[in-house]
mmCIF file of C-alpha atoms in Angstrom:
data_model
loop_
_atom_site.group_PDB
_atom_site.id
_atom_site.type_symbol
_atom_site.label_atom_id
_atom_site.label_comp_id
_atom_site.label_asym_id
_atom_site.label_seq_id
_atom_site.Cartn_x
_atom_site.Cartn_y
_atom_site.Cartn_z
ATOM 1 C CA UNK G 1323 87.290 -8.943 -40.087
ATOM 2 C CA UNK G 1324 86.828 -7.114 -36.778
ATOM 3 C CA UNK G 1325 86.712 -3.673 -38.730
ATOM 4 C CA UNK G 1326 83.940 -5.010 -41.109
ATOM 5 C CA UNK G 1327 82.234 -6.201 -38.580
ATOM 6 C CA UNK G 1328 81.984 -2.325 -36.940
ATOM 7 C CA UNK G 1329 81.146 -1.088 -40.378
ATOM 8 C CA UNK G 1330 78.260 -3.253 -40.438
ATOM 9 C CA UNK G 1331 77.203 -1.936 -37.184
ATOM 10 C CA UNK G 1332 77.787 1.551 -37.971
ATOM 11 C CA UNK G 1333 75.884 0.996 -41.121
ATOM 12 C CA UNK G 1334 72.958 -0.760 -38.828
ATOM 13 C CA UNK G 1335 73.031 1.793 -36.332
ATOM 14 C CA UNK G 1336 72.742 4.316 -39.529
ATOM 15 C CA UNK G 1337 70.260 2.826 -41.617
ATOM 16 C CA UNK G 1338 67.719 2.524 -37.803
ATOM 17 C CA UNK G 1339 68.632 6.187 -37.293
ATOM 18 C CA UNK G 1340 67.116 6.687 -40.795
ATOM 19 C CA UNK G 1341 64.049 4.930 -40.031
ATOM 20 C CA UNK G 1342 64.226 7.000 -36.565
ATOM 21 C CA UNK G 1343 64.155 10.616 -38.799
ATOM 22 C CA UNK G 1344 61.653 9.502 -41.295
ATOM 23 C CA UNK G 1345 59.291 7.988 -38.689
ATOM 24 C CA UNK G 1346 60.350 11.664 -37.040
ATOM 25 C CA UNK G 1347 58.955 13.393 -40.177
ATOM 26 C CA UNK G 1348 55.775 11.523 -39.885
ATOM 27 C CA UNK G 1349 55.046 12.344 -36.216
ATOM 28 C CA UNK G 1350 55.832 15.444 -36.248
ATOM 29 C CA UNK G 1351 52.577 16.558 -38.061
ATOM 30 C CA UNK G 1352 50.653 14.497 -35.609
ATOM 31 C CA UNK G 1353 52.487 16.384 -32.533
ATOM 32 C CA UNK G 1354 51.766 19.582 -34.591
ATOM 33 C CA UNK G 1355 48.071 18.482 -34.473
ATOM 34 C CA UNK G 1356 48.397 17.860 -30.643
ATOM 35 C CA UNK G 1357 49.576 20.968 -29.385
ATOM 36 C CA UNK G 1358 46.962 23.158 -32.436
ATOM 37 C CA UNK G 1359 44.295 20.985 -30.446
ATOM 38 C CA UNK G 1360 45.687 21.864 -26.855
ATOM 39 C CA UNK G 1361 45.612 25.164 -27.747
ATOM 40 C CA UNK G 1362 42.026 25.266 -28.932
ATOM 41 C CA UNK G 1363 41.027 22.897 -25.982
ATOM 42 C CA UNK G 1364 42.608 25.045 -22.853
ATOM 43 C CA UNK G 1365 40.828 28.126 -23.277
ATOM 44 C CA UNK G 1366 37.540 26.145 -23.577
ATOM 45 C CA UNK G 1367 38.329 23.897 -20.671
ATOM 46 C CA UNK G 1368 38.795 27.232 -18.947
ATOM 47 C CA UNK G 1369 35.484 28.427 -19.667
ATOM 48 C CA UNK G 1370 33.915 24.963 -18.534
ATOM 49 C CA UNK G 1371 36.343 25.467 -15.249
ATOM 50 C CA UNK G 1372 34.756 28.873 -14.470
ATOM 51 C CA UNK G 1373 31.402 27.772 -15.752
ATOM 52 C CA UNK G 1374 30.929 25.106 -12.826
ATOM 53 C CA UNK G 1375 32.410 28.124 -10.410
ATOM 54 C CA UNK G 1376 29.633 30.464 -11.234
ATOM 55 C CA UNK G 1377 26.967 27.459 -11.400
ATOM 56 C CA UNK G 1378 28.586 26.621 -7.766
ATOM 57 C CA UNK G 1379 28.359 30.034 -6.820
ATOM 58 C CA UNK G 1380 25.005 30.518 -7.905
ATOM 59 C CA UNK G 1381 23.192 27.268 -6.466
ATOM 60 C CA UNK G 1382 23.273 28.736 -2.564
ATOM 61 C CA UNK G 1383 21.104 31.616 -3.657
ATOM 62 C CA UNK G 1384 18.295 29.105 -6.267
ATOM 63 C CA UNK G 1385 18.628 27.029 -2.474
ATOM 64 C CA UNK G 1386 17.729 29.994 -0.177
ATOM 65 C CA UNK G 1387 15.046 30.944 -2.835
ATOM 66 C CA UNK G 1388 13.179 27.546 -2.856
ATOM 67 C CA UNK G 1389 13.263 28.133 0.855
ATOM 68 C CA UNK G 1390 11.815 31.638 0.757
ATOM 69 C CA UNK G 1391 8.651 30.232 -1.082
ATOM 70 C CA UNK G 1392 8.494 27.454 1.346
ATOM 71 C CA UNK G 1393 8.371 29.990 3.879
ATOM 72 C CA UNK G 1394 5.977 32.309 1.787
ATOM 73 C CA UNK G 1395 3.741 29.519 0.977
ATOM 74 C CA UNK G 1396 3.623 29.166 4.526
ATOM 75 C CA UNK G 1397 2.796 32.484 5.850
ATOM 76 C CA UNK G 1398 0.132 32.573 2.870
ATOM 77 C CA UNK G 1399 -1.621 29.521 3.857
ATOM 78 C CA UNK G 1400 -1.345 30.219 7.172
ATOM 79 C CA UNK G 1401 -3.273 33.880 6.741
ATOM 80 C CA UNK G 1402 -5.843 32.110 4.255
ATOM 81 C CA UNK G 1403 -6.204 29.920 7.351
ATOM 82 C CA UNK G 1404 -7.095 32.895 9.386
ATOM 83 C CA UNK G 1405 -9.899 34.058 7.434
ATOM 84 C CA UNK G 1406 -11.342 30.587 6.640
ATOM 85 C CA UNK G 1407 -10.909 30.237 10.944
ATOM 86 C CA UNK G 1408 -13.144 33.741 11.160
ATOM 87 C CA UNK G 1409 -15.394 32.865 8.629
ATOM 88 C CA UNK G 1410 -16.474 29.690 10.179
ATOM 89 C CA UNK G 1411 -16.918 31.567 13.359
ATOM 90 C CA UNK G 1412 -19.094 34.001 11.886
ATOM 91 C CA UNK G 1413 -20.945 31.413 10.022
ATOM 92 C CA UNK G 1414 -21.782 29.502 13.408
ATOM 93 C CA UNK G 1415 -22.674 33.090 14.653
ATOM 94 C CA UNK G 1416 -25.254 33.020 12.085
ATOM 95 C CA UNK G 1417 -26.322 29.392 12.172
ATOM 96 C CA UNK G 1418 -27.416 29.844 15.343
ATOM 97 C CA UNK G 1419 -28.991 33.391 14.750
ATOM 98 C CA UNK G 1420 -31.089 30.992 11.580
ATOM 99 C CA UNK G 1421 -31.407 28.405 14.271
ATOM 100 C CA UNK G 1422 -33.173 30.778 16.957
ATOM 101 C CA UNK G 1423 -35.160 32.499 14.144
ATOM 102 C CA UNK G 1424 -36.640 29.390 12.711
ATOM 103 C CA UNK G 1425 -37.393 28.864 16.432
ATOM 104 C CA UNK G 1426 -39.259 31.825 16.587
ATOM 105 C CA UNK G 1427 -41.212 31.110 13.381
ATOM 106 C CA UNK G 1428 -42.710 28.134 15.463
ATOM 107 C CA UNK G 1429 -43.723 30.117 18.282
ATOM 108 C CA UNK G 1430 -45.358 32.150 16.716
ATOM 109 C CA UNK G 1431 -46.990 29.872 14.883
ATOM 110 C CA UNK G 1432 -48.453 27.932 18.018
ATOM 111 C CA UNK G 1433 -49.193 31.316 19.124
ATOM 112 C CA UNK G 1434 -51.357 32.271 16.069
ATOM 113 C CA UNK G 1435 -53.000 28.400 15.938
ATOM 114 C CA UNK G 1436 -54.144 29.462 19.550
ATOM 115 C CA UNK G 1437 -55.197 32.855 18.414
ATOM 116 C CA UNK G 1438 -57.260 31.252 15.390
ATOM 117 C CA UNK G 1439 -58.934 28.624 18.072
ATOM 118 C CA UNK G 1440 -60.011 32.073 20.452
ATOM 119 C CA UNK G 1441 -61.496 33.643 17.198
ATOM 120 C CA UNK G 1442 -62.319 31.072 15.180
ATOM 121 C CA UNK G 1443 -66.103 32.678 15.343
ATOM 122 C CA UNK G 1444 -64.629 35.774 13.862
ATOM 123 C CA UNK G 1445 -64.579 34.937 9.981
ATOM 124 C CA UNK G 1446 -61.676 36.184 7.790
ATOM 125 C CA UNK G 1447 -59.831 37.747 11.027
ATOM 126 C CA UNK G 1448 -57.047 34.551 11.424
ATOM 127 C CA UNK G 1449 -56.657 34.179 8.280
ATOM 128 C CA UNK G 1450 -55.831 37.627 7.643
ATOM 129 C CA UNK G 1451 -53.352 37.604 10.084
ATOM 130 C CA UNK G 1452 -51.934 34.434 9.394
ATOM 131 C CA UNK G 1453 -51.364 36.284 5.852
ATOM 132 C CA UNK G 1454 -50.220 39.342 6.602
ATOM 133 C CA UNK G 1455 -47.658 37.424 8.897
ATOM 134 C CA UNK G 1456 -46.349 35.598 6.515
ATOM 135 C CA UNK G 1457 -44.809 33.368 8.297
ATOM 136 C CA UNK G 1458 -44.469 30.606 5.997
ATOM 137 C CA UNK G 1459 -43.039 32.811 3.605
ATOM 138 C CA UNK G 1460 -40.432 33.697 6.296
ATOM 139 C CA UNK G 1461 -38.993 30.961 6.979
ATOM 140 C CA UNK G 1462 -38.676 29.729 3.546
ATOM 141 C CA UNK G 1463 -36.177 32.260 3.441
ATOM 142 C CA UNK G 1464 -34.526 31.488 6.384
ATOM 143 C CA UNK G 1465 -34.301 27.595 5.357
ATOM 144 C CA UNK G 1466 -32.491 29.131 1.937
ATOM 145 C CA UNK G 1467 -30.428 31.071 4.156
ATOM 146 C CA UNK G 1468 -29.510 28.268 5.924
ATOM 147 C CA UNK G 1469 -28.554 25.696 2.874
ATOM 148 C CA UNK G 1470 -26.175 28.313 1.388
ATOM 149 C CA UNK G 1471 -24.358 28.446 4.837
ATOM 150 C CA UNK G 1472 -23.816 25.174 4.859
ATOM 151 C CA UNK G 1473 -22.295 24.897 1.264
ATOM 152 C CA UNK G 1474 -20.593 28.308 2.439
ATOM 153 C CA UNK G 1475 -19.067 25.476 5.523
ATOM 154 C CA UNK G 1476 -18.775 22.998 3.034
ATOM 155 C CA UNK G 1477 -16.449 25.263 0.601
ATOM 156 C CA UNK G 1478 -14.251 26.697 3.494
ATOM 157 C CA UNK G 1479 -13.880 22.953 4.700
ATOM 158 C CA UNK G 1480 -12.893 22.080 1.097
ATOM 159 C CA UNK G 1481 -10.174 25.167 1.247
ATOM 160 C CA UNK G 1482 -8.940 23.405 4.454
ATOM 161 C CA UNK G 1483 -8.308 20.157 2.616
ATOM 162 C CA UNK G 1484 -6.766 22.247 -0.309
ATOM 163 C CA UNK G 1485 -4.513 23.911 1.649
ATOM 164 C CA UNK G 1486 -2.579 20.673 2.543
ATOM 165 C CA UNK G 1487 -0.563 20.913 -0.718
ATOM 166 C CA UNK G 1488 1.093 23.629 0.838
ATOM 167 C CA UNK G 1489 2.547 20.688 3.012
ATOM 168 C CA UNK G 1490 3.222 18.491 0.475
ATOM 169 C CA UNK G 1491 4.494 21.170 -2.036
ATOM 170 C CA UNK G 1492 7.635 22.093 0.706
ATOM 171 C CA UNK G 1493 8.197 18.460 0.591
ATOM 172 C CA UNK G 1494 8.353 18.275 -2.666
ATOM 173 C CA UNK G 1495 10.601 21.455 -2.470
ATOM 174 C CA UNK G 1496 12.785 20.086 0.255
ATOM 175 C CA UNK G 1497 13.190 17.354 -1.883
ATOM 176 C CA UNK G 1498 14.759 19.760 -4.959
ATOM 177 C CA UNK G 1499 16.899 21.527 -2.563
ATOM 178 C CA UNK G 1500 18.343 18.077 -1.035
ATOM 179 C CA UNK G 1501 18.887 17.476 -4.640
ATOM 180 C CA UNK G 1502 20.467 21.028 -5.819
ATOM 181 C CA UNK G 1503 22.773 20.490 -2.741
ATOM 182 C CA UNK G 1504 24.051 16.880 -3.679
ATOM 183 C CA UNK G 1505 24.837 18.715 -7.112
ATOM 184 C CA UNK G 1506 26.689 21.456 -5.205
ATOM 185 C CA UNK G 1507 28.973 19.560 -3.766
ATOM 186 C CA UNK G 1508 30.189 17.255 -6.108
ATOM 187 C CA UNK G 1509 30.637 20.167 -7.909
ATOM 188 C CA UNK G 1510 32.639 22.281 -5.011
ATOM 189 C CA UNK G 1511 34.696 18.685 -4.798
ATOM 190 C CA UNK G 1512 35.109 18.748 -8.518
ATOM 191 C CA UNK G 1513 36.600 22.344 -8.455
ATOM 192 C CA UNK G 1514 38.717 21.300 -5.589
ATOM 193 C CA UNK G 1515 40.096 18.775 -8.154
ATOM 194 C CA UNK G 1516 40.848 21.703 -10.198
ATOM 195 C CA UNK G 1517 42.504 23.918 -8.294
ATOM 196 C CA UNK G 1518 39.766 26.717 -8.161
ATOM 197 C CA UNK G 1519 39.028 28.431 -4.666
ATOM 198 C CA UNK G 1520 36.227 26.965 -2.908
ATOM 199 C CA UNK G 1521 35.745 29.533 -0.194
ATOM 200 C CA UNK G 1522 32.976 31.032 -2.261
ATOM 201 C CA UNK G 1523 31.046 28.140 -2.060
ATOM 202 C CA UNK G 1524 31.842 25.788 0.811
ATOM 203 C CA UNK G 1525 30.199 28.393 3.371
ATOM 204 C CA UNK G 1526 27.510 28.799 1.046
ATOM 205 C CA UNK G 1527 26.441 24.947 1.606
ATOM 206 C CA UNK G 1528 27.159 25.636 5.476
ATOM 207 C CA UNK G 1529 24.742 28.518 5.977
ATOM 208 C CA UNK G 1530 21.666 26.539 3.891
ATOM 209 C CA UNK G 1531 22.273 23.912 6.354
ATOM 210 C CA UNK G 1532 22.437 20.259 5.721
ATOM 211 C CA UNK G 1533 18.874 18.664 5.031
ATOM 212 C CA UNK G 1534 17.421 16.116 6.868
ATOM 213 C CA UNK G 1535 16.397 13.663 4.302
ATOM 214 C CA UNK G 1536 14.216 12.184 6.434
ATOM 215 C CA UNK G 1537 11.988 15.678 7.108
ATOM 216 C CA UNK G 1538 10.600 15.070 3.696
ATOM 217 C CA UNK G 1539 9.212 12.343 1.251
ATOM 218 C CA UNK G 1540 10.587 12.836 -2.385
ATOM 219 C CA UNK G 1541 7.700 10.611 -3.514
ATOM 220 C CA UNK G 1542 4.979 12.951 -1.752
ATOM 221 C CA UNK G 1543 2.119 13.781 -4.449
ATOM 222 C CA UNK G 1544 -1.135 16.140 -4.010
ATOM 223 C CA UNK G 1545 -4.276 13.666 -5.195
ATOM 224 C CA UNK G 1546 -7.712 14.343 -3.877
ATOM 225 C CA UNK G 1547 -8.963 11.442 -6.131
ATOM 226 C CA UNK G 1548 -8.984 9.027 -3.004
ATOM 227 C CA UNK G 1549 -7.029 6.124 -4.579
ATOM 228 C CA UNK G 1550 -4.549 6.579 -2.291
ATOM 229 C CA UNK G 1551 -6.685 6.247 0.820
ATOM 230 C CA UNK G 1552 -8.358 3.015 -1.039
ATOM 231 C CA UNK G 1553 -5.181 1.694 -1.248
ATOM 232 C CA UNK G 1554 -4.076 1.555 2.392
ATOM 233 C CA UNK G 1555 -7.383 0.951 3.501
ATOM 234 C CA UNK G 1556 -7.463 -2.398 1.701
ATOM 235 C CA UNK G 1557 -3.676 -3.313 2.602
ATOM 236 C CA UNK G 1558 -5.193 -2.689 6.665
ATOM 237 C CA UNK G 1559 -8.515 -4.938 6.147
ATOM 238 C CA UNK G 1560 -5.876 -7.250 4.885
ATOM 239 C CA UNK G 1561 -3.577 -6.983 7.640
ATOM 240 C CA UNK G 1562 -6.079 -7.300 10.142
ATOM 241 C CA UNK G 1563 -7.087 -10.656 8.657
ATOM 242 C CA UNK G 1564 -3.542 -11.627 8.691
ATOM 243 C CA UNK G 1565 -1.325 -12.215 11.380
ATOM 244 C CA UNK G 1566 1.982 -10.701 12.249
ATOM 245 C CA UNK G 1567 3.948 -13.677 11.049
ATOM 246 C CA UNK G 1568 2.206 -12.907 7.381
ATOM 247 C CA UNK G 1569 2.664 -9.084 7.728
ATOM 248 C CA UNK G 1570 6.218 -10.024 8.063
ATOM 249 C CA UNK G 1571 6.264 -12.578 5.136
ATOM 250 C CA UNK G 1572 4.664 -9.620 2.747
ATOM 251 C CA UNK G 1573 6.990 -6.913 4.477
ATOM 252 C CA UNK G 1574 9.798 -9.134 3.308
ATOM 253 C CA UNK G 1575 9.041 -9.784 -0.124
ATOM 254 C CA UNK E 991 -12.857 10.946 30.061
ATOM 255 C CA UNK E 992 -13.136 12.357 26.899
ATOM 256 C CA UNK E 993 -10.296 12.368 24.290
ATOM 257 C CA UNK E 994 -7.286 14.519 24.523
ATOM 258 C CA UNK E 995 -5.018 14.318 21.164
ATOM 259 C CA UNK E 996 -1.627 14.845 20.648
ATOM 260 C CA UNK E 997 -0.996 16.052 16.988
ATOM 261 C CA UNK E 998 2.614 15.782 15.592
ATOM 262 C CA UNK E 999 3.313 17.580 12.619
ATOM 263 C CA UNK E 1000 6.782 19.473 11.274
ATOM 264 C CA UNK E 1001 4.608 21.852 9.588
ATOM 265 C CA UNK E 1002 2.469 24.324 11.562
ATOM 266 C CA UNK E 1003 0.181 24.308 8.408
ATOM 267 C CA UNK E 1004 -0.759 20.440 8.578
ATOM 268 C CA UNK E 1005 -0.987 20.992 12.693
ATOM 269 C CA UNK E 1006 -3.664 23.532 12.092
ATOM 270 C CA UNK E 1007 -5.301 21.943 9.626
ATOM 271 C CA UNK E 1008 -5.742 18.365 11.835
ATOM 272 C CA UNK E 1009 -6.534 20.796 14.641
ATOM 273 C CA UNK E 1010 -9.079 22.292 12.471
ATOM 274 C CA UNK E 1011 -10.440 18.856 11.257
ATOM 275 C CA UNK E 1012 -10.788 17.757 14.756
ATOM 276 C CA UNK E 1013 -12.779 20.821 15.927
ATOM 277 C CA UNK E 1014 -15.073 20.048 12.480
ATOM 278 C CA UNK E 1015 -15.882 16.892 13.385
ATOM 279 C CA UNK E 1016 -16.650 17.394 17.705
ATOM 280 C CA UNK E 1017 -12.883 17.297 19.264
ATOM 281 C CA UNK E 1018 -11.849 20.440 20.978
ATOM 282 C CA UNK E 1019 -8.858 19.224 23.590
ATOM 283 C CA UNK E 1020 -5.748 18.964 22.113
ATOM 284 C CA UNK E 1021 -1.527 19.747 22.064
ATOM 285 C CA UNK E 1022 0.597 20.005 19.493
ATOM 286 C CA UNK E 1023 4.393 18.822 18.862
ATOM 287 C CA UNK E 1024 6.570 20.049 16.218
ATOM 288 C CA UNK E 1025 8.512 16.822 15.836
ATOM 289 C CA UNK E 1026 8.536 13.201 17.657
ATOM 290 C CA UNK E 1027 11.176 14.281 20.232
ATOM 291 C CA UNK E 1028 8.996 16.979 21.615
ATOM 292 C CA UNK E 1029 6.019 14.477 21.188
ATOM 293 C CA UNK E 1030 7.965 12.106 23.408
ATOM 294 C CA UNK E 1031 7.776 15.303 26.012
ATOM 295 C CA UNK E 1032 4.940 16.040 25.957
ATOM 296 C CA UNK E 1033 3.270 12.690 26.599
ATOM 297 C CA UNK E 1034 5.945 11.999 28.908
ATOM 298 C CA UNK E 1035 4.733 15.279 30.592
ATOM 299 C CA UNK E 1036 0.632 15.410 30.075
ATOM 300 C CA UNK E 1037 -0.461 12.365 31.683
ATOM 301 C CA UNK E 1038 -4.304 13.550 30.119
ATOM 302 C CA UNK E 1039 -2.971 12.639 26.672
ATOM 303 C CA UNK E 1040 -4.945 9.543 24.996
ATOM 304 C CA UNK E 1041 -4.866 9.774 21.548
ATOM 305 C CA UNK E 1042 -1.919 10.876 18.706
ATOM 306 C CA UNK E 1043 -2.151 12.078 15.249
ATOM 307 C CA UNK E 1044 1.352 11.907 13.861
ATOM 308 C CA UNK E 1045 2.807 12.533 10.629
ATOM 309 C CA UNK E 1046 5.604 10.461 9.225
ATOM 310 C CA UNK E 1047 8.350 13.086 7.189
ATOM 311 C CA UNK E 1048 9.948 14.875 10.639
ATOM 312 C CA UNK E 1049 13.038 16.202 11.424
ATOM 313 C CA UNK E 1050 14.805 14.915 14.270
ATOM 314 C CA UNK E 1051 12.348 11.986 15.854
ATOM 315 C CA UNK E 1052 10.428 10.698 12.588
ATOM 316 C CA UNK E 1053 6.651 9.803 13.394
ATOM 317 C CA UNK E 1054 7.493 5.966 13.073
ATOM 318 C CA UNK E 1055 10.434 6.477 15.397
ATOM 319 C CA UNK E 1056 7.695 8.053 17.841
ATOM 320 C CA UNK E 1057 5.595 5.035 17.120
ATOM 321 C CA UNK E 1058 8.217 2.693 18.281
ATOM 322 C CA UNK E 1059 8.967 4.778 20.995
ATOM 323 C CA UNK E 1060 5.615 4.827 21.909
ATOM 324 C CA UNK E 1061 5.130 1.150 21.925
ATOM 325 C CA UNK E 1062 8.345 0.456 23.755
ATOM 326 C CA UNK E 1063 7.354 2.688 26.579
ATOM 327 C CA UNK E 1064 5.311 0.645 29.763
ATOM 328 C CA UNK E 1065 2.873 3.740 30.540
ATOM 329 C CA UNK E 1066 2.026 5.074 26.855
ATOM 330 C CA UNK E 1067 2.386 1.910 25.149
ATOM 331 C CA UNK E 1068 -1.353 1.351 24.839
ATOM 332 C CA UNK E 1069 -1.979 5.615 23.924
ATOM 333 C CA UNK E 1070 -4.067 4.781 19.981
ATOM 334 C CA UNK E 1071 -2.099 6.105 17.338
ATOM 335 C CA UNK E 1072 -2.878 7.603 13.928
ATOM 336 C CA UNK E 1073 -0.599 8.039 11.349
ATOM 337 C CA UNK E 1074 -1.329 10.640 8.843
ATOM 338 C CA UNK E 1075 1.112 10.959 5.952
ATOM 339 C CA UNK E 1076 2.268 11.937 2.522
ATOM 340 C CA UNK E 1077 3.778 8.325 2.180
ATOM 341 C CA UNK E 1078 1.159 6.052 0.110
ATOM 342 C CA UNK E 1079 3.628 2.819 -0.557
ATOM 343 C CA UNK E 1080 3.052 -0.182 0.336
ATOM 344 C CA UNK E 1081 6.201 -1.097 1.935
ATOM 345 C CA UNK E 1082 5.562 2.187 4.030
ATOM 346 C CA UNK E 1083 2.194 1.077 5.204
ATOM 347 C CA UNK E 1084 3.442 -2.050 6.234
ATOM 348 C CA UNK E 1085 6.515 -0.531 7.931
ATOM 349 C CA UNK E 1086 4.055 1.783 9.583
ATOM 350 C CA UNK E 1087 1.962 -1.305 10.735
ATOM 351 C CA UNK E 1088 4.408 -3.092 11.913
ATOM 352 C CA UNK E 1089 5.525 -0.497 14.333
ATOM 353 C CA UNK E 1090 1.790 -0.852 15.148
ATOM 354 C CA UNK E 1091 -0.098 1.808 14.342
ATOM 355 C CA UNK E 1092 -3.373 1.694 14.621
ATOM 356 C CA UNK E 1093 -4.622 2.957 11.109
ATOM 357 C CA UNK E 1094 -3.028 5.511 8.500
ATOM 358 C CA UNK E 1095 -4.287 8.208 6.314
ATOM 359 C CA UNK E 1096 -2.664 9.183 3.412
ATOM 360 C CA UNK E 1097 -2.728 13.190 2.798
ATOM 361 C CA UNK E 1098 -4.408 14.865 1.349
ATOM 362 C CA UNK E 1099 -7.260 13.936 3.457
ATOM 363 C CA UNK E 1100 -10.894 15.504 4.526
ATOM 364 C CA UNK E 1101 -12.602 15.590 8.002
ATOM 365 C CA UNK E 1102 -14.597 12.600 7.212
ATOM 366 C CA UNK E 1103 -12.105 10.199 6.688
ATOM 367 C CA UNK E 1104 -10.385 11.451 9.832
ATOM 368 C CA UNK E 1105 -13.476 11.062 11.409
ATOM 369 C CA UNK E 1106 -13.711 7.245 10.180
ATOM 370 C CA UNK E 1107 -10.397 6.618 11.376
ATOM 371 C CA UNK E 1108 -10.374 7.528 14.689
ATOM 372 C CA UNK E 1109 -14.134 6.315 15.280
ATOM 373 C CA UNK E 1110 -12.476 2.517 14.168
ATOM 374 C CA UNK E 1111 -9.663 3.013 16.349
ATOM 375 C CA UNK E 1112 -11.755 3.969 19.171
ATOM 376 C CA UNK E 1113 -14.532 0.718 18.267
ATOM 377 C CA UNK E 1114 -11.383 -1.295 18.351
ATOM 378 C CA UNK E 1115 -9.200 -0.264 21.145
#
């Protein structure tokens, strides 16, 4: 009975050894399938590995350019300042040159009312004067001179308020480069992660130096439109109507 | 006394610019401060001071930092202060008046509404 009862066993142990080989025979393709996909995978994992170290690599140098047209914009606006700073002079230069002409123009007129009352018996000879003078003519043309140096004022002052983008354009900059150097390092940390040397890109970060975040407004936006202005202008009438306690009750929601 | 202005700004662009502005519209005496610490200098130091045009985005001491600082400190405390800024929320505008500022352009702006500006300040203060 005892033997039997090993044969049975043996038999058991057989027929689960069986199932073992032919479950084998069905897994093996799968494994097969594995290690064909492994092989096709690795390589391109590879290039995705060295991929984010030459993107990593490369994002100091897009960082130090947005920072050399911040600079550039800079100088440039500053120089454009320059001229727009001598061209006003001049133009005051020449407002008051208009200024002490048109003066002139009304001395001389008293002058030649005065001349016309001491020879008012001798016909034609004022008014000949008074004509060949032209004085009216004159300073016509001075007046003209003097409405096409103020829109001349009136354009450079425009250039002055145009120039502010230049200020809100490096925000707008800083902004990018606060951004391209959050994407940095995640991406030095994820090639950490992966084994890859970091050196080339960890001193990179260092030299840009970190960015204040609070140097710049992300949100900053060049509109001459006014609404803007309209907008806090209403939210102060407001507030001056209010008192604190309500500032803080709107602050708050 | 006439009015001596302090004008804060990170960018030497905007500082010439409000400089500019001011000598447009009849202000000639003024300093300028690259960010609020030197601001806090400078007043600290120029007693002649009365008046400050600060922007809000700065390195270091932000221009509503200043503001605070400027309201916290006994001798200053009543100096008129104009914020002029690229930050047009609301939640920023009434951040910027609680610290107390006394009005608040938005940039880009022109010589006329500076001119506004300060001209309520002054009828107010």
């Amino acid at each position: 009975m005892e033997n039997q009862s090993s044969m049975e066993q043996v038999f058991q142990k057989l027929g689960d050894l069986k199932q073992f080989f032919v479950f084998g025979q069905k897994i093996v393709p799968v494994f097969q399938k594995i290690i064909d996909f492994m092989h096709d995978i690795v390589p391109l994992l590879e290039n995705v590995n060295n991929s984010i170290h030459d993107t990593t690599s490369k994002i100091p140098k897009a960082a130090n350019q947005i920072n050399n047209v911040t600079n550039a914009t800079e100088v440039a606006t500053s120089e454009i300042l320059d001229i727009v700073d001598s061209m006003s002079m001049d133009m005051t230069r020449i407002k008051n040159e208009l200024m002490d002409l048109r003066n002139g123009f009304f001395n001389q007129r008293v002058v030649l009312e005065r001349f016309g009352e001491d020879f008012k018996h001798h016909n034609g000879t004022y008014e000949n004067l008074k004509s060949s003078l032209s004085i009216d003519e004159l300073e016509s043309r001075v007046v003209a001179l003097d409405s096409i140096i103020r829109k001349i004022e009136n354009d450079s002052s425009n250039i002055t308020i145009s120039l502010q983008v230049q200020d809100i354009t490096s925000q707008q900059l800083a902004s990018v480069n606060h951004l391209i150097q959050s994407v940095q390092k995640r991406l030095a940390s994820l090639l950490f992660d992966l084994g890859k040397q970091t050196d080339a890109v960890l001193p990179g970060i260092e030299s840009s130096g970190e960015i204040d975040t609070r140097s710049f407004n992300e949100n900053a936006e060049y509109d001459r439109s006014g609404k803007h202005q309209a907008f806090v202008d209403t939210l102060i009438n407001n507030s001056q109507k209010a008192s604190q306690e309500e500032i803080d009750k709107l602050f708050t929601k | 006394m006439g009015l001596k202005f302090l004008v804060v700004d990170d960018s030497v662009t905007m500082r010439r610019i409000v400089a500019n502005s001011l000598k447009s519209i009849g202000y000639d005496s003024f300093v300028e401060a690259g960010d609020g610490r030197e601001a806090i200098t400078k007043l600290d130091s120029d007693g002649s001071i009365n008046f400050v045009i600060t922007d809000w985005n700065m390195p270091e001491v932000t221009g509503l930092e200043l503001v605070k600082a400027i309201r916290t400190h006994e001798k200053i405390s009543h100096i008129p202060i104009l914020m002029v800024t690229t930050r047009g929320l609301k939640e920023d505008i009434i951040e910027a008046l609680q610290a107390k500022v006394n009005n608040y352009i938005v940039k880009p702006f022109t010589p006329q509404v500076l001119k506004e500006k300060i001209d309520q300040i002054l009828a107010s203060v």
